[in-house]
XYZ file of C-alpha atoms in Angstrom:
583
model
C 0.000 0.000 0.000
C 2.912 2.314 0.730
C 4.435 1.693 -2.708
C 1.110 2.173 -4.467
C 0.370 5.319 -2.506
C 3.828 6.713 -3.164
C 3.331 6.071 -6.884
C 0.238 8.273 -6.870
C -2.383 5.996 -8.442
C -3.793 4.952 -5.045
C -4.014 8.279 -3.194
C -6.412 7.299 -0.390
C -7.946 4.324 1.385
C -10.950 4.378 -0.955
C -8.632 3.574 -3.875
C -8.281 0.059 -2.493
C -12.035 -0.594 -2.375
C -11.939 -2.752 -5.488
C -13.532 -6.192 -5.887
C -10.375 -7.833 -7.249
C -8.214 -6.560 -4.422
C -10.822 -7.904 -1.996
C -10.786 -11.230 -3.799
C -6.983 -11.291 -3.618
C -7.083 -10.702 0.137
C -9.624 -13.511 0.564
C -7.563 -15.936 -1.516
C -4.446 -15.092 0.515
C -6.298 -15.896 3.744
C -7.709 -19.151 2.371
C -4.311 -20.278 1.111
C -2.577 -19.362 4.378
C -5.093 -21.125 6.632
C -5.299 -24.044 4.229
C -1.541 -24.580 4.210
C -1.352 -24.335 8.015
C -4.138 -26.878 8.362
C -2.428 -29.419 6.087
C 1.360 -29.082 6.335
C 3.574 -29.394 9.363
C 4.931 -26.199 10.835
C 8.542 -27.309 10.332
C 7.969 -28.081 6.665
C 6.202 -24.801 6.064
C 9.236 -22.992 7.475
C 11.780 -25.145 5.651
C 10.227 -24.628 2.213
C 9.257 -20.999 2.824
C 12.463 -19.341 1.428
C 11.919 -21.087 -1.907
C 8.121 -20.854 -1.961
C 8.066 -17.043 -1.708
C 10.395 -16.329 -4.664
C 7.808 -16.416 -7.459
C 4.973 -14.770 -5.494
C 7.240 -11.885 -4.450
C 8.576 -11.487 -7.996
C 5.102 -11.264 -9.527
C 3.546 -9.171 -6.767
C 6.582 -6.873 -6.669
C 6.764 -6.394 -10.428
C 3.122 -5.469 -10.845
C 2.880 -3.447 -7.638
C 5.657 -1.318 -9.101
C 3.999 -1.324 -12.539
C 0.614 -0.161 -11.281
C 2.186 2.270 -8.849
C 4.708 3.946 -11.114
C 4.111 2.967 -14.736
C 0.728 4.744 -15.003
C -1.020 1.644 -16.285
C -4.680 1.819 -17.232
C -7.301 -0.377 -15.586
C -5.723 -0.412 -12.128
C -8.573 -2.679 -11.040
C -6.592 -5.558 -12.557
C -3.829 -5.318 -9.951
C -5.774 -7.707 -7.722
C -5.392 -10.420 -10.372
C -1.637 -10.466 -9.803
C -2.045 -10.761 -6.034
C -4.424 -13.693 -6.497
C -1.826 -15.301 -8.756
C 0.842 -14.628 -6.133
C -1.158 -16.433 -3.459
C -1.661 -19.408 -5.760
C 2.028 -19.450 -6.672
C 2.810 -19.587 -2.955
C 0.778 -22.751 -2.532
C 2.252 -24.437 -5.623
C 5.588 -25.638 -4.109
C 3.753 -27.384 -1.265
C 1.316 -29.113 -3.624
C 4.164 -29.987 -6.001
C 6.408 -31.536 -3.355
C 3.598 -33.739 -2.072
C 3.081 -35.017 -5.608
C 6.819 -35.508 -5.977
C 7.013 -37.770 -2.929
C 4.207 -39.968 -4.277
C 5.871 -40.562 -7.656
C 8.954 -42.377 -8.808
C 10.971 -43.252 -11.862
C 10.014 -41.652 -15.173
C 6.906 -39.984 -13.753
C 8.999 -38.223 -11.111
C 11.578 -37.113 -13.693
C 8.853 -35.830 -16.013
C 7.252 -33.942 -13.135
C 10.572 -32.272 -12.297
C 11.167 -31.255 -15.924
C 7.671 -29.814 -16.216
C 8.001 -27.907 -12.969
C 11.445 -26.635 -13.973
C 10.042 -25.325 -17.264
C 7.155 -23.747 -15.370
C 9.584 -21.989 -13.019
C 11.622 -20.717 -15.972
C 8.639 -19.088 -17.655
C 7.284 -17.671 -14.413
C 10.693 -16.061 -13.878
C 10.873 -14.914 -17.500
C 7.500 -13.203 -17.950
C 7.994 -10.496 -15.292
C 11.481 -9.915 -16.674
C 10.073 -9.416 -20.197
C 7.533 -6.965 -18.803
C 10.168 -4.980 -16.922
C 12.631 -5.066 -19.843
C 10.031 -3.752 -22.278
C 9.185 -0.913 -19.926
C 12.862 -0.164 -19.339
C 13.537 -0.022 -23.095
C 10.383 1.727 -24.317
C 9.032 3.490 -21.246
C 5.609 1.843 -21.330
C 3.850 -1.470 -20.906
C 3.906 -4.245 -23.459
C 0.306 -4.095 -24.603
C -2.000 -5.678 -27.151
C -0.724 -3.701 -30.128
C 2.898 -4.431 -29.265
C 2.017 -8.135 -29.278
C 0.177 -7.769 -32.594
C 3.229 -6.069 -34.079
C 5.447 -8.892 -32.811
C 3.149 -11.466 -34.374
C 3.256 -9.649 -37.717
C 7.028 -9.224 -37.708
C 9.431 -10.901 -40.108
C 12.766 -12.442 -39.177
C 14.521 -9.742 -41.221
C 12.768 -7.081 -39.151
C 13.775 -8.911 -35.983
C 17.416 -8.792 -37.045
C 17.168 -5.100 -37.902
C 15.383 -4.425 -34.627
C 18.136 -6.153 -32.656
C 20.854 -4.296 -34.517
C 19.066 -0.980 -33.910
C 17.979 -1.413 -30.326
C 21.047 -3.057 -28.915
C 24.754 -3.524 -29.340
C 26.442 -6.937 -29.470
C 27.236 -6.365 -25.798
C 23.573 -5.896 -24.871
C 22.576 -8.884 -27.006
C 25.198 -10.979 -25.231
C 23.909 -9.684 -21.929
C 20.369 -10.748 -22.836
C 21.574 -14.254 -23.703
C 23.467 -14.356 -20.432
C 20.354 -13.356 -18.510
C 18.368 -16.151 -20.160
C 21.040 -18.659 -19.176
C 20.951 -17.344 -15.607
C 17.168 -17.759 -15.581
C 17.537 -21.357 -16.714
C 20.047 -21.929 -13.921
C 17.768 -20.223 -11.384
C 14.805 -22.366 -12.463
C 16.938 -25.503 -12.158
C 18.216 -24.570 -8.677
C 14.712 -23.638 -7.502
C 13.289 -26.959 -8.684
C 16.129 -28.970 -7.170
C 15.958 -27.215 -3.798
C 12.242 -27.879 -3.486
C 12.864 -31.526 -4.254
C 15.543 -31.694 -1.553
C 13.172 -30.148 0.990
C 10.618 -32.843 0.209
C 13.221 -35.600 0.581
C 14.579 -34.446 3.928
C 12.847 -37.291 5.767
C 10.882 -35.003 8.064
C 7.103 -35.115 8.144
C 5.498 -33.001 5.459
C 1.906 -33.188 6.631
C 0.429 -32.195 9.952
C -0.752 -35.756 10.380
C -2.352 -38.695 8.626
C -5.895 -38.060 9.745
C -8.937 -37.714 7.543
C -9.128 -33.940 8.048
C -5.575 -33.460 6.801
C -6.215 -35.546 3.714
C -9.431 -33.666 2.956
C -7.582 -30.387 3.467
C -4.832 -31.505 1.093
C -7.419 -32.349 -1.566
C -9.091 -28.941 -1.110
C -5.770 -27.100 -1.326
C -4.824 -29.033 -4.481
C -8.155 -28.317 -6.145
C -7.933 -24.668 -5.093
C -4.493 -24.356 -6.605
C -5.033 -26.167 -9.881
C -8.523 -24.832 -10.529
C -7.722 -21.364 -9.302
C -4.392 -21.166 -11.083
C -5.769 -22.263 -14.452
C -8.559 -19.720 -14.102
C -6.248 -16.956 -12.943
C -3.296 -17.337 -15.312
C -5.499 -16.358 -18.264
C -6.158 -12.962 -16.666
C -2.530 -11.860 -16.317
C 0.383 -10.999 -18.585
C 1.085 -12.271 -21.208
C -1.824 -14.699 -21.664
C -4.396 -11.954 -21.118
C -2.984 -10.093 -24.134
C -2.921 -13.220 -26.271
C -6.549 -14.017 -25.397
C -7.638 -10.459 -26.136
C -5.832 -10.503 -29.457
C -7.529 -13.723 -30.480
C -10.931 -13.100 -28.937
C -13.981 -13.055 -31.159
C -14.590 -9.593 -32.556
C -11.144 -8.265 -31.628
C -9.273 -5.969 -34.017
C -6.875 -8.811 -34.695
C -9.721 -11.108 -35.673
C -11.110 -8.420 -37.943
C -7.725 -8.127 -39.617
C -7.540 -11.871 -40.059
C -10.833 -11.777 -41.969
C -9.763 -8.706 -43.899
C -9.328 -10.276 -47.330
C -12.660 -12.104 -47.237
C -14.403 -8.900 -46.203
C -12.750 -6.885 -48.984
C -13.935 -9.409 -51.572
C -17.450 -9.343 -50.162
C -17.674 -5.548 -49.914
C -16.218 -4.930 -53.355
C -19.266 -6.632 -54.858
C -21.338 -3.681 -53.650
C -18.830 -1.045 -54.800
C -20.408 1.468 -57.207
C -19.266 4.733 -58.734
C -21.341 7.770 -57.883
C -21.605 10.705 -60.268
C -19.074 9.146 -62.675
C -17.193 11.586 -64.873
C -17.695 11.528 -68.638
C -14.475 9.663 -69.263
C -11.564 9.835 -66.844
C -8.564 11.990 -67.620
C -5.767 10.011 -69.178
C -2.586 9.950 -67.114
C -1.019 8.636 -63.937
C -1.858 9.212 -60.292
C 0.781 8.232 -57.719
C 0.388 7.544 -54.012
C 3.655 7.305 -52.078
C 3.302 5.721 -48.655
C 6.124 6.723 -46.337
C 7.438 4.908 -43.287
C 8.036 6.397 -39.813
C 8.352 9.929 -41.188
C 7.906 12.630 -38.553
C 7.001 15.978 -40.137
C 8.774 17.763 -37.279
C 12.017 16.657 -38.964
C 10.970 17.788 -42.446
C 12.128 21.359 -42.936
C 9.397 21.967 -45.505
C 6.831 21.481 -42.718
C 8.958 22.820 -39.857
C 10.995 25.772 -41.230
C 12.794 26.220 -37.908
C 14.314 22.745 -38.077
C 18.130 23.201 -38.081
C 18.924 20.586 -40.738
C 17.905 21.073 -44.364
C 16.259 17.672 -44.673
C 13.905 18.543 -47.569
C 15.647 20.740 -50.134
C 13.379 19.589 -52.973
C 10.053 19.736 -51.115
C 11.003 23.062 -49.489
C 11.399 24.505 -52.996
C 7.771 23.548 -53.673
C 6.195 25.157 -50.597
C 5.010 28.203 -52.538
C 4.464 26.358 -55.798
C 0.818 26.757 -56.932
C 0.789 23.096 -57.984
C 1.614 21.812 -54.479
C -0.339 21.819 -51.245
C 1.271 20.863 -47.920
C -0.829 20.073 -44.882
C 0.877 21.348 -41.753
C -1.393 19.535 -39.313
C -1.386 15.995 -40.631
C -1.582 13.120 -38.166
C -1.544 9.371 -38.381
C -4.602 7.564 -37.109
C -2.424 5.150 -35.116
C 1.257 4.848 -34.089
C 1.542 1.365 -35.552
C 1.902 0.364 -39.225
C -0.451 -2.586 -39.072
C -3.405 -0.581 -37.791
C -2.560 2.763 -39.390
C -2.340 1.565 -42.991
C -5.245 -0.835 -42.621
C -7.368 2.285 -42.096
C -5.443 4.678 -44.346
C -5.761 2.362 -47.357
C -9.438 1.574 -46.837
C -12.738 3.363 -46.383
C -12.768 2.646 -42.622
C -11.886 5.583 -40.373
C -12.106 6.963 -36.840
C -15.089 9.183 -37.570
C -17.637 6.962 -39.263
C -17.351 3.200 -39.477
C -14.202 1.858 -37.783
C -15.154 -1.723 -38.499
C -12.725 -3.037 -41.110
C -15.190 -5.767 -41.976
C -17.271 -3.115 -43.759
C -14.417 -1.523 -45.732
C -13.212 -1.408 -49.319
C -9.685 -0.513 -50.390
C -8.186 2.295 -52.463
C -7.111 -0.297 -55.004
C -10.656 -1.575 -55.454
C -12.022 1.957 -55.831
C -9.400 2.784 -58.480
C -10.103 -0.401 -60.422
C -13.850 0.224 -60.238
C -13.235 3.605 -61.845
C -11.321 2.036 -64.717
C -7.720 2.656 -63.659
C -4.934 0.133 -64.018
C -3.379 -0.329 -60.588
C 0.250 -1.170 -59.836
C 1.955 -1.540 -56.469
C 5.684 -1.180 -55.860
C 6.788 -2.077 -52.350
C 10.150 -1.999 -50.623
C 8.593 -3.483 -47.497
C 8.439 -7.172 -46.697
C 5.302 -9.093 -47.433
C 3.376 -9.367 -44.177
C 3.419 -12.738 -42.476
C 0.105 -11.947 -40.828
C -2.139 -14.710 -42.128
C -4.938 -12.722 -43.790
C -4.619 -9.037 -43.119
C -2.977 -5.724 -43.771
C -1.338 -3.856 -46.542
C 0.036 -6.931 -48.297
C -3.462 -8.111 -49.138
C -4.456 -4.668 -50.375
C -1.301 -4.518 -52.509
C -1.983 -7.874 -54.082
C -5.441 -6.748 -55.160
C -3.644 -4.550 -57.702
C -3.293 -5.562 -61.342
C 0.406 -6.097 -60.621
C 2.559 -5.899 -57.505
C 6.333 -5.667 -57.313
C 8.169 -6.564 -54.109
C 11.674 -5.132 -54.178
C 14.589 -5.822 -51.859
C 16.606 -2.727 -52.612
C 16.940 0.950 -51.729
C 13.904 3.164 -52.276
C 15.563 4.973 -55.184
C 15.063 1.829 -57.306
C 11.378 2.724 -57.531
C 12.180 4.631 -60.724
C 13.812 1.533 -62.219
C 10.621 -0.454 -61.581
C 8.488 2.381 -62.980
C 10.447 2.135 -66.240
C 9.394 -1.520 -66.589
C 5.659 -0.977 -66.065
C 3.442 -1.810 -69.027
C 1.827 1.154 -70.755
C -1.563 2.299 -69.492
C -3.729 5.248 -70.465
C -5.077 5.601 -66.946
C -3.036 4.342 -64.013
C -2.920 4.575 -60.230
C 0.536 3.670 -58.936
C 1.165 2.946 -55.256
C 4.755 3.085 -53.988
C 5.358 1.850 -50.441
C 8.883 2.926 -49.491
C 11.059 1.916 -46.541
C 11.562 5.589 -45.725
C 12.733 6.002 -42.138
C 12.177 2.431 -40.992
C 14.826 1.318 -38.530
C 17.669 0.584 -38.945
C 17.964 4.203 -40.110
C 21.406 4.096 -41.698
C 20.503 0.891 -43.518
C 17.915 2.848 -45.525
C 20.497 5.153 -47.135
C 23.231 3.996 -49.535
C 26.606 4.574 -47.895
C 28.027 6.379 -50.933
C 25.212 8.954 -50.846
C 25.214 9.881 -47.169
C 27.809 12.614 -47.462
C 25.958 14.294 -50.340
C 22.669 14.673 -48.490
C 23.849 17.690 -46.513
C 23.116 16.390 -43.012
C 25.688 17.382 -40.402
C 27.373 14.518 -38.591
C 26.970 16.614 -35.437
C 23.203 16.344 -35.784
C 21.994 14.394 -32.707
C 19.494 12.649 -35.003
C 21.955 12.148 -37.842
C 20.820 8.656 -38.878
C 17.129 9.523 -38.846
C 17.570 12.863 -40.617
C 19.620 11.134 -43.320
C 16.598 8.959 -44.087
C 14.379 12.031 -44.302
C 16.775 13.751 -46.720
C 17.115 10.576 -48.761
C 13.322 10.207 -48.957
C 13.090 13.804 -50.205
C 15.484 12.881 -53.030
C 13.606 9.646 -53.799
C 10.270 11.465 -54.063
C 11.903 14.106 -56.278
C 13.175 11.422 -58.669
C 9.804 9.647 -58.765
C 8.061 12.953 -59.425
C 10.414 14.056 -62.184
C 10.336 10.710 -63.982
C 6.545 10.428 -63.795
C 6.130 14.001 -64.937
C 8.427 13.471 -67.923
C 7.347 9.978 -68.966
C 4.020 8.971 -67.394
C 1.740 11.999 -67.903
C 1.580 12.626 -64.153
C -1.727 14.103 -62.986
C -1.409 13.865 -59.213
C 1.034 12.736 -56.569
C 0.070 12.222 -52.917
C 2.571 11.490 -50.153
C 1.859 10.601 -46.551
C 3.517 8.438 -43.909
C 2.036 5.526 -42.010
C 2.975 7.091 -38.670
C 5.605 9.340 -37.128
C 8.550 8.593 -34.882
C 9.712 9.572 -31.415
C 13.484 9.864 -31.224
C 13.660 8.035 -27.897
C 10.708 5.649 -27.921
C 10.350 5.159 -31.706
C 6.637 4.378 -32.252
C 4.420 2.354 -29.978
C 1.127 2.453 -28.158
C 2.772 2.342 -24.744
C 4.198 4.811 -24.080
C 2.455 7.114 -26.524
C 3.753 10.532 -27.533
C 2.074 12.754 -30.087
C 5.153 13.015 -32.288
C 4.550 9.317 -33.000
C 1.556 10.444 -35.074
C 3.008 13.635 -36.588
C 3.230 12.834 -40.293
C 3.937 14.692 -43.548
C 1.176 14.977 -46.139
C 1.303 16.811 -49.443
C -0.501 16.772 -52.785
C 0.707 17.721 -56.247
C -1.747 18.396 -59.086
C -0.582 19.068 -62.610
C -1.685 22.385 -64.183
C -3.820 20.657 -66.807
C -5.480 18.482 -64.172
C -6.254 21.593 -62.123
C -7.759 23.201 -65.194
C -9.973 20.164 -65.739
C -10.997 20.068 -62.050
C -10.738 23.666 -60.817
C -12.193 23.100 -57.338
C -9.468 20.722 -56.110
C -6.393 22.884 -55.508
C -8.262 25.858 -53.972
C -9.856 23.446 -51.492
C -6.489 21.864 -50.674
C -4.866 25.263 -50.202
C -7.694 26.482 -47.959
C -7.300 23.414 -45.734
C -3.518 23.490 -45.275
C -3.861 24.553 -41.640
C -6.809 22.260 -40.904
C -6.170 18.950 -39.097
C -6.055 15.886 -41.307
C -5.624 12.254 -40.276
C -4.387 9.641 -42.708
C -7.389 7.365 -42.215
C -9.116 9.934 -44.446
C -6.683 9.253 -47.284
C -9.199 6.925 -48.978
C -11.791 9.673 -49.375
C -9.169 12.217 -50.392
C -7.448 10.219 -53.118
C -10.640 8.777 -54.577
C -11.944 12.334 -54.693
C -8.777 13.491 -56.466
C -8.995 10.629 -58.982
C -12.672 11.327 -59.728
C -13.259 7.781 -58.509
C -15.949 8.568 -55.977
C -17.877 5.510 -54.885
C -20.737 4.768 -52.530
C -18.031 4.478 -49.827
C -16.848 8.075 -50.412
C -17.689 10.959 -48.064
C -16.934 14.541 -49.092
C -16.767 15.527 -45.415
C -13.614 13.409 -45.113
C -12.039 14.554 -48.393
C -9.546 17.359 -47.770
C -9.627 18.214 -51.491
C -13.362 18.922 -51.255
C -14.886 22.308 -50.340
C -17.137 20.262 -48.023
C -14.285 18.928 -45.878
C -15.680 19.000 -42.347
C -12.989 17.841 -39.899
C -12.083 20.588 -37.428
C -9.823 20.770 -34.406
C -12.766 19.789 -32.254
C -13.335 16.644 -34.323
C -9.860 15.419 -35.239
C -8.837 12.162 -33.578
C -5.882 9.825 -33.413
C -4.879 6.589 -31.670
C -7.880 4.754 -33.071
C -10.224 7.497 -31.956
C -9.094 7.376 -28.332
C -7.035 10.583 -28.398
C -7.939 14.069 -29.611
C -5.571 15.991 -31.850
C -6.341 19.188 -29.938
C -4.625 17.661 -26.888
C -1.283 17.484 -28.710
C 1.186 19.401 -26.483
C 2.935 20.736 -29.600
C -0.145 22.802 -30.431
C 0.245 24.763 -27.212
C 3.750 25.965 -28.125
C-alpha cells in the first residue's frame, strides 16, 4: 500500500475498495489457513524461502507497474495478487506429488516444474525489460506487431535497439534464468526428501484439506493465469470480434464488400494519365524542414522549394490515425476511419475503388510481405493488377516504374522503406555525405533517411512528370517517430503520429478540375488524419464511390474535420490535446 500510494495511483484508502483486491485478500487468507491446516509447521518454514520467490517477484513487479508505470485499468492489480497467493501454494502441492511418484513420472514432473519456473521467472522480466527499453507497458498492439514481424525485421530491430554487448547480456540473462529455475526446482525436491514429516498428520481432516488445497491451486491457477500478462494479451488478441480477428478476416471482407462497390456521379471519361500515391514509413514531419521551417537541418531541399508552388499543397497539421503500421495503414488504405465506421469488416480498399473507376493499378513495395495470415497492406497490394516486391533501396522505384506496361489511366502505389529502422541501412553509404546532413546532428541517422526520402520522391516525381503523364502525386507516412521511444502504443507521444502529407496536381489536371487545388490550399492549416486518405485520393482521382464521403475529403470544399473533431490513436485521443499545439 505504501508503494502504491507513493506512486500516486492509489491516493487514499478508498482507492483500495476494489472487488479484485478484496478477492486477492480472501484468496491469501484461504491459502494461508489451508496450508497451516495441512502441512507441518517445520515443513512450512523449511520450504518458505523457496516458496516465496515467485509470489514476491510477480507481486513486486506489478505493484511497481501499477504504482509507477501509469497503467490503465488499475482494477486488474488484484489479479496479480491472487496469482501470487496461488504461486505460494504451488511448491507445497508440487512436493507432495513428488514424494508420491517415482521413476520416469517423477523425472517428467521435475522437468515440467522446472520449465514452469523458468517461464514464471521470465514473464515479469520481459515486462520490466520492455518498460525499461520503451518506457511503457507491453500491450496488445505491441504483441500484434510482434506477431506480424518478419525475421529480417527482428534482425534489424536487434541491430538498432542493442549492441552486441547488450545482445550478449540478454543471452546471459536467459542462461541465468535457466540456472535459477533448475536450482529452484532442485531445492524444493531436496526439501521434500529431507525425511521429516510433510503433513500435519495422517488423519482424515488433513487428507481432505490436502485435496481442497490441491483443487484450489489447480482450478484457481488455471482460471487466474489467463487474466494476467502475457496470456491476457494473447486471449484479447484472439478473442472473437477483436481488431486482430477483424484483420484476419480482412481479405474475405474486402472481396465481399467490393461486390457492392459502385461509382457515384461518374465523370464523362476519366482523364488520361497517372496518379501516384507514395506511402512513407516512420516519417515525422517535425524533422521535415518543408513542414517545420525552424528545423536546423535542411532535410527537404526539394520539397522546401515547392512550398510556394501553386501546384503543391502541404498540410501542416497531418496526423496518423495510429502509431503502428499494421493498424494505421489498414485504415489509411481503406474506407474505414475513426469518424464513421471503424469496423474493417465493412471496408473497401483504395485499389478496389481505383479499379472500379477504370484505372490500371500497380503496387511497388520496398517493405516485406506481411506474415500476418490474412490481413494488412500486403493483401491490399496484391489486389492490384500487378505488384512488385523489391529488396533494394527506395531509389530503385524509378527503375521499376520504367518496366511498367503502358496504361492510359493508371494509379501507382509506392510503399517505401523511408525512415524504418535501422535508419542508416535505408540510405546507400556512398550517398550519405551528399545529403547535406551534419554529422553533429543528434538525429543524424534519422535525418539522413528524411533527406534521402526527399530525393527519392523528387526522382519519382520528375520521372513520372516526364514519362508517365503525371496528374497527381500524394505522399503521406504511415505514422511518425519519437526519437527516444520510436513508435508504440505504450508509451504514446504525439510526435509518433506527426506525419507529412502533401498533394501535387498538374496544371492541366487543375484546369480540368478547378475546385481541387483551392480546397487543398484552404485546408492546409486544418487537421487531417491519414485514415481519411481513402476519401481524399478517390476524390482526387474522380473515382468517388458509394463508400466516399466529401466531409472526409480534404480536397473537397465540403471537408468538415475541425480541431474539435480530429482524432488519433484509433479514436481514443484528440488531436487538440497534442502538447505541440500549445507551443
